[in-house]
């Protein structure tokens, strides 16, 4: 049975940066399926990458090795780490990209990648994805033990993104836009567990949306709506249109959610 | 021998939507080759997707399973179907995406996907690609019989796109632009079988092109030309340029083809 | 052990052109791993494609078959070739795309692709990637000998791109911009071997950069810097920004590098 290595980067598809990672991996481990998770996110957008990883990794087979390269500090003194949970491996620069993973309770081992035996022979200062992360992933897929790559390190020594948690005060919940997808869907960090009623009023920028809907097509074409997205968080959308172009929001902007028929205080 | 699952969506490559489909598939079926057919078409463009599928599927090995997710009605009451022809499987929402496939003569079975045993345990309202279509494809690749997924349904109950057929009146053939590709090539629905002579005059918008050419380089750089495209349909191109930017056409626009030396009436 | 076929084209990801290549390949050879090297380069940009291939192919396993389709002359009389070096196969139109490969010393065999037995049954004038290059690659992966595809031809008969070599006059080295990547990094053809000192002054357009740095983060955010890129050539970058948008340069533009503390003459 083939191992899976899943790649998530900000490399795009026009320069061969993703392709060469795969060449390096296959050169070390032939019996592996390589899956692109995403590559076209905005360069250096660690927050978005972290969010997307956190919401997708659990759909992959046990043992999947995630190679995560959004790495503006490449070549500097920042650490390079392997994180092993009970089910998965994550390889990444220590820059906050793995924040959500590191907050899980089932972490087993964290290693600082230092043993050059598993790197390419020649190391550039600008492309550790190719020279370090990809070969380490391939050796992991070959079965080389995680403790071979370097010393164990403590969770507390790692860098975490300071992600804003949603806040509830009386009947208003305030959240943050954490991602805007290709369809223009605005994804917030307000979990469905926080939403007490479908009778809601959502406010952001100069826009107001009333009510929580079940499907895009429950409103007319080009109408705005609020919906629980596929990962269980509140999303704001436009049926067959791009809400973000209409309302001009950005990742990091605040949104406010008022519960209209809930009077807990 | 590995089965092939081919994915065609409007998901793009920036949000992990395609990657997670692959995670789901490999989680159920390890011995499969997954091939991206396309993902970057304009969102919700069912016509273009249907056209591209129809012109490409026959190049794939027998037994290939096509997972087709251009699905603006996701979560609504629209059916989800598997169509089996003598050689292939097609999994899609019932929204016209499979129109051309459904007009083929060698259909064997059409099933409405209803048996939740083969879906993910938790189903979102906005991402049936991940929760229903991908797992069904993986179980098909594992050999689970098509009749396991739900009841057989009748072809006549399905939604078809109302595609405009080319019309010939005297020595003029009128057709429709069905796709514009990355190179700016304008692809029409006028089959080479309808073109009686190379001595033709093509008219659309404010543009006229004379004659049918064999290769792009048979005209000078930046010159317009008409050619039979790789799928056997009339295409309008610009040698080393983008004709669509010059002439400002769109999918759905009409074009007219006059046979200059053919006087059948 | 599976063979690798690596694809590099200007086809993008919106029209199914890359997907259908894979369908054709798997239809002939099931036991192969297909790796996308790049597809989103600017259409018909043979120089950039040639540069990217030259800098990446050595990271792939021995025996990898590279299918290179940037082919504005498709359908014309231009030759179609297979080049075998001691370690790799390269399949491409004879239009200069393989220039750097052809200048290597370890070439073994060059063949003109002429034997239609290994092509698809029907050949279009506009898509030799699908009809000729992909099936030939698949048969190569199946082990069909290179001499089966057509007659051997001489290196001297092939088309080479006239690439501008860097020139050193006294303490100034002049080079050329050969690629601009997704991050806006400006990649030049000045090899690190030509750079005598870190005390340099770089001039291009209205811009001057002083000194050679080790990492992006050794300057402040949005500051310009010069660095040795991951393939060993001088690159000009902006820490967490896009230098090409600031300075408005293009592939082909000249840059000048002055050695400030080297007085060899």
Short mmCIF file of C-alpha atoms in Angstrom, two decimals, chain A residues 1-4 12-13 33-42 52 55-62 88 179-183 185 187 192 213-217 227-231 235 238-242, chain B residues 9-34 36 39-44 69 71-77 120 122 124-127 130-131 182:
data_model
loop_
_atom_site.label_atom_id
_atom_site.label_comp_id
_atom_site.label_asym_id
_atom_site.label_seq_id
_atom_site.Cartn_x
_atom_site.Cartn_y
_atom_site.Cartn_z
CA UNK A 1 0.00 0.00 0.00
CA UNK A 2 1.40 3.33 -1.09
CA UNK A 3 2.00 6.12 1.40
CA UNK A 4 0.53 9.55 0.69
CA UNK A 12 1.81 28.42 -7.79
CA UNK A 13 2.15 26.40 -10.97
CA UNK A 33 1.16 8.91 -4.07
CA UNK A 34 1.75 12.65 -4.09
CA UNK A 35 -1.34 14.83 -3.61
CA UNK A 36 -1.42 18.59 -4.17
CA UNK A 37 -3.51 20.14 -1.40
CA UNK A 38 -3.08 23.73 -2.64
CA UNK A 39 -0.40 25.91 -4.19
CA UNK A 40 -2.12 29.07 -5.42
CA UNK A 41 -2.74 30.87 -2.15
CA UNK A 42 -1.47 34.42 -1.89
CA UNK A 52 -6.86 25.45 5.11
CA UNK A 55 -9.78 22.04 7.91
CA UNK A 56 -8.64 19.45 5.41
CA UNK A 57 -6.03 17.11 6.85
CA UNK A 58 -8.45 14.80 8.64
CA UNK A 59 -9.90 13.65 5.30
CA UNK A 60 -6.59 12.04 4.35
CA UNK A 61 -5.55 8.45 5.13
CA UNK A 62 -3.75 7.69 8.37
CA UNK A 88 -0.26 12.11 10.64
CA UNK A 179 -10.27 33.02 4.20
CA UNK A 180 -11.93 34.08 0.95
CA UNK A 181 -12.18 31.27 -1.59
CA UNK A 182 -12.18 31.11 -5.38
CA UNK A 183 -15.95 31.49 -5.53
CA UNK A 185 -17.20 32.84 -0.37
CA UNK A 187 -15.21 32.14 5.46
CA UNK A 192 -21.82 26.52 13.98
CA UNK A 213 -29.90 29.56 4.92
CA UNK A 214 -29.45 25.87 4.11
CA UNK A 215 -28.34 26.06 0.45
CA UNK A 216 -27.01 28.65 -1.99
CA UNK A 217 -30.06 28.20 -4.20
CA UNK A 227 -24.75 29.57 5.38
CA UNK A 228 -22.82 27.01 7.42
CA UNK A 229 -19.88 26.11 5.18
CA UNK A 230 -18.48 22.67 4.53
CA UNK A 231 -16.10 22.82 7.49
CA UNK A 235 -19.80 31.62 5.53
CA UNK A 238 -23.67 35.21 -3.14
CA UNK A 239 -25.70 32.67 -5.11
CA UNK A 240 -23.85 32.37 -8.46
CA UNK A 241 -21.87 35.55 -7.77
CA UNK A 242 -18.84 36.78 -5.86
CA UNK B 9 -14.48 20.78 -11.39
CA UNK B 10 -14.67 24.57 -11.15
CA UNK B 11 -12.75 24.49 -7.84
CA UNK B 12 -9.48 26.10 -8.94
CA UNK B 13 -6.27 25.39 -7.06
CA UNK B 14 -6.18 27.90 -4.21
CA UNK B 15 -8.48 26.55 -1.50
CA UNK B 16 -7.70 22.85 -1.08
CA UNK B 17 -11.05 21.77 -2.56
CA UNK B 18 -9.47 19.50 -5.17
CA UNK B 19 -6.80 18.21 -2.78
CA UNK B 20 -9.34 17.12 -0.21
CA UNK B 21 -11.28 15.17 -2.85
CA UNK B 22 -8.10 13.19 -3.42
CA UNK B 23 -7.58 12.68 0.31
CA UNK B 24 -11.10 11.26 0.58
CA UNK B 25 -10.57 8.99 -2.42
CA UNK B 26 -7.23 7.58 -1.22
CA UNK B 27 -8.72 7.05 2.22
CA UNK B 28 -11.16 4.57 0.68
CA UNK B 29 -9.18 3.22 -2.29
CA UNK B 30 -5.40 3.24 -2.29
CA UNK B 31 -4.81 1.58 -5.65
CA UNK B 32 -6.00 4.29 -8.01
CA UNK B 33 -4.45 6.92 -10.28
CA UNK B 34 -6.17 10.29 -9.95
CA UNK B 36 -7.04 16.23 -13.00
CA UNK B 39 -10.38 22.80 -12.44
CA UNK B 40 -9.85 26.39 -13.56
CA UNK B 41 -12.92 26.93 -15.73
CA UNK B 42 -15.10 29.90 -14.90
CA UNK B 43 -17.18 29.06 -11.81
CA UNK B 44 -20.62 27.56 -12.51
CA UNK B 69 -18.43 18.69 -9.98
CA UNK B 71 -22.61 22.26 -9.02
CA UNK B 72 -24.22 25.64 -8.31
CA UNK B 73 -27.31 23.85 -6.97
CA UNK B 74 -25.36 21.91 -4.32
CA UNK B 75 -27.49 21.12 -1.29
CA UNK B 76 -30.79 21.69 -3.12
CA UNK B 77 -33.14 18.94 -4.27
CA UNK B 120 -18.96 10.22 4.30
CA UNK B 122 -21.17 13.74 7.97
CA UNK B 124 -22.37 19.29 4.46
CA UNK B 125 -24.84 21.33 2.42
CA UNK B 126 -22.18 23.01 0.34
CA UNK B 127 -19.58 20.39 -0.59
CA UNK B 130 -16.07 15.85 -0.91
CA UNK B 131 -18.88 14.23 1.05
CA UNK B 182 -6.22 29.72 -22.54
#
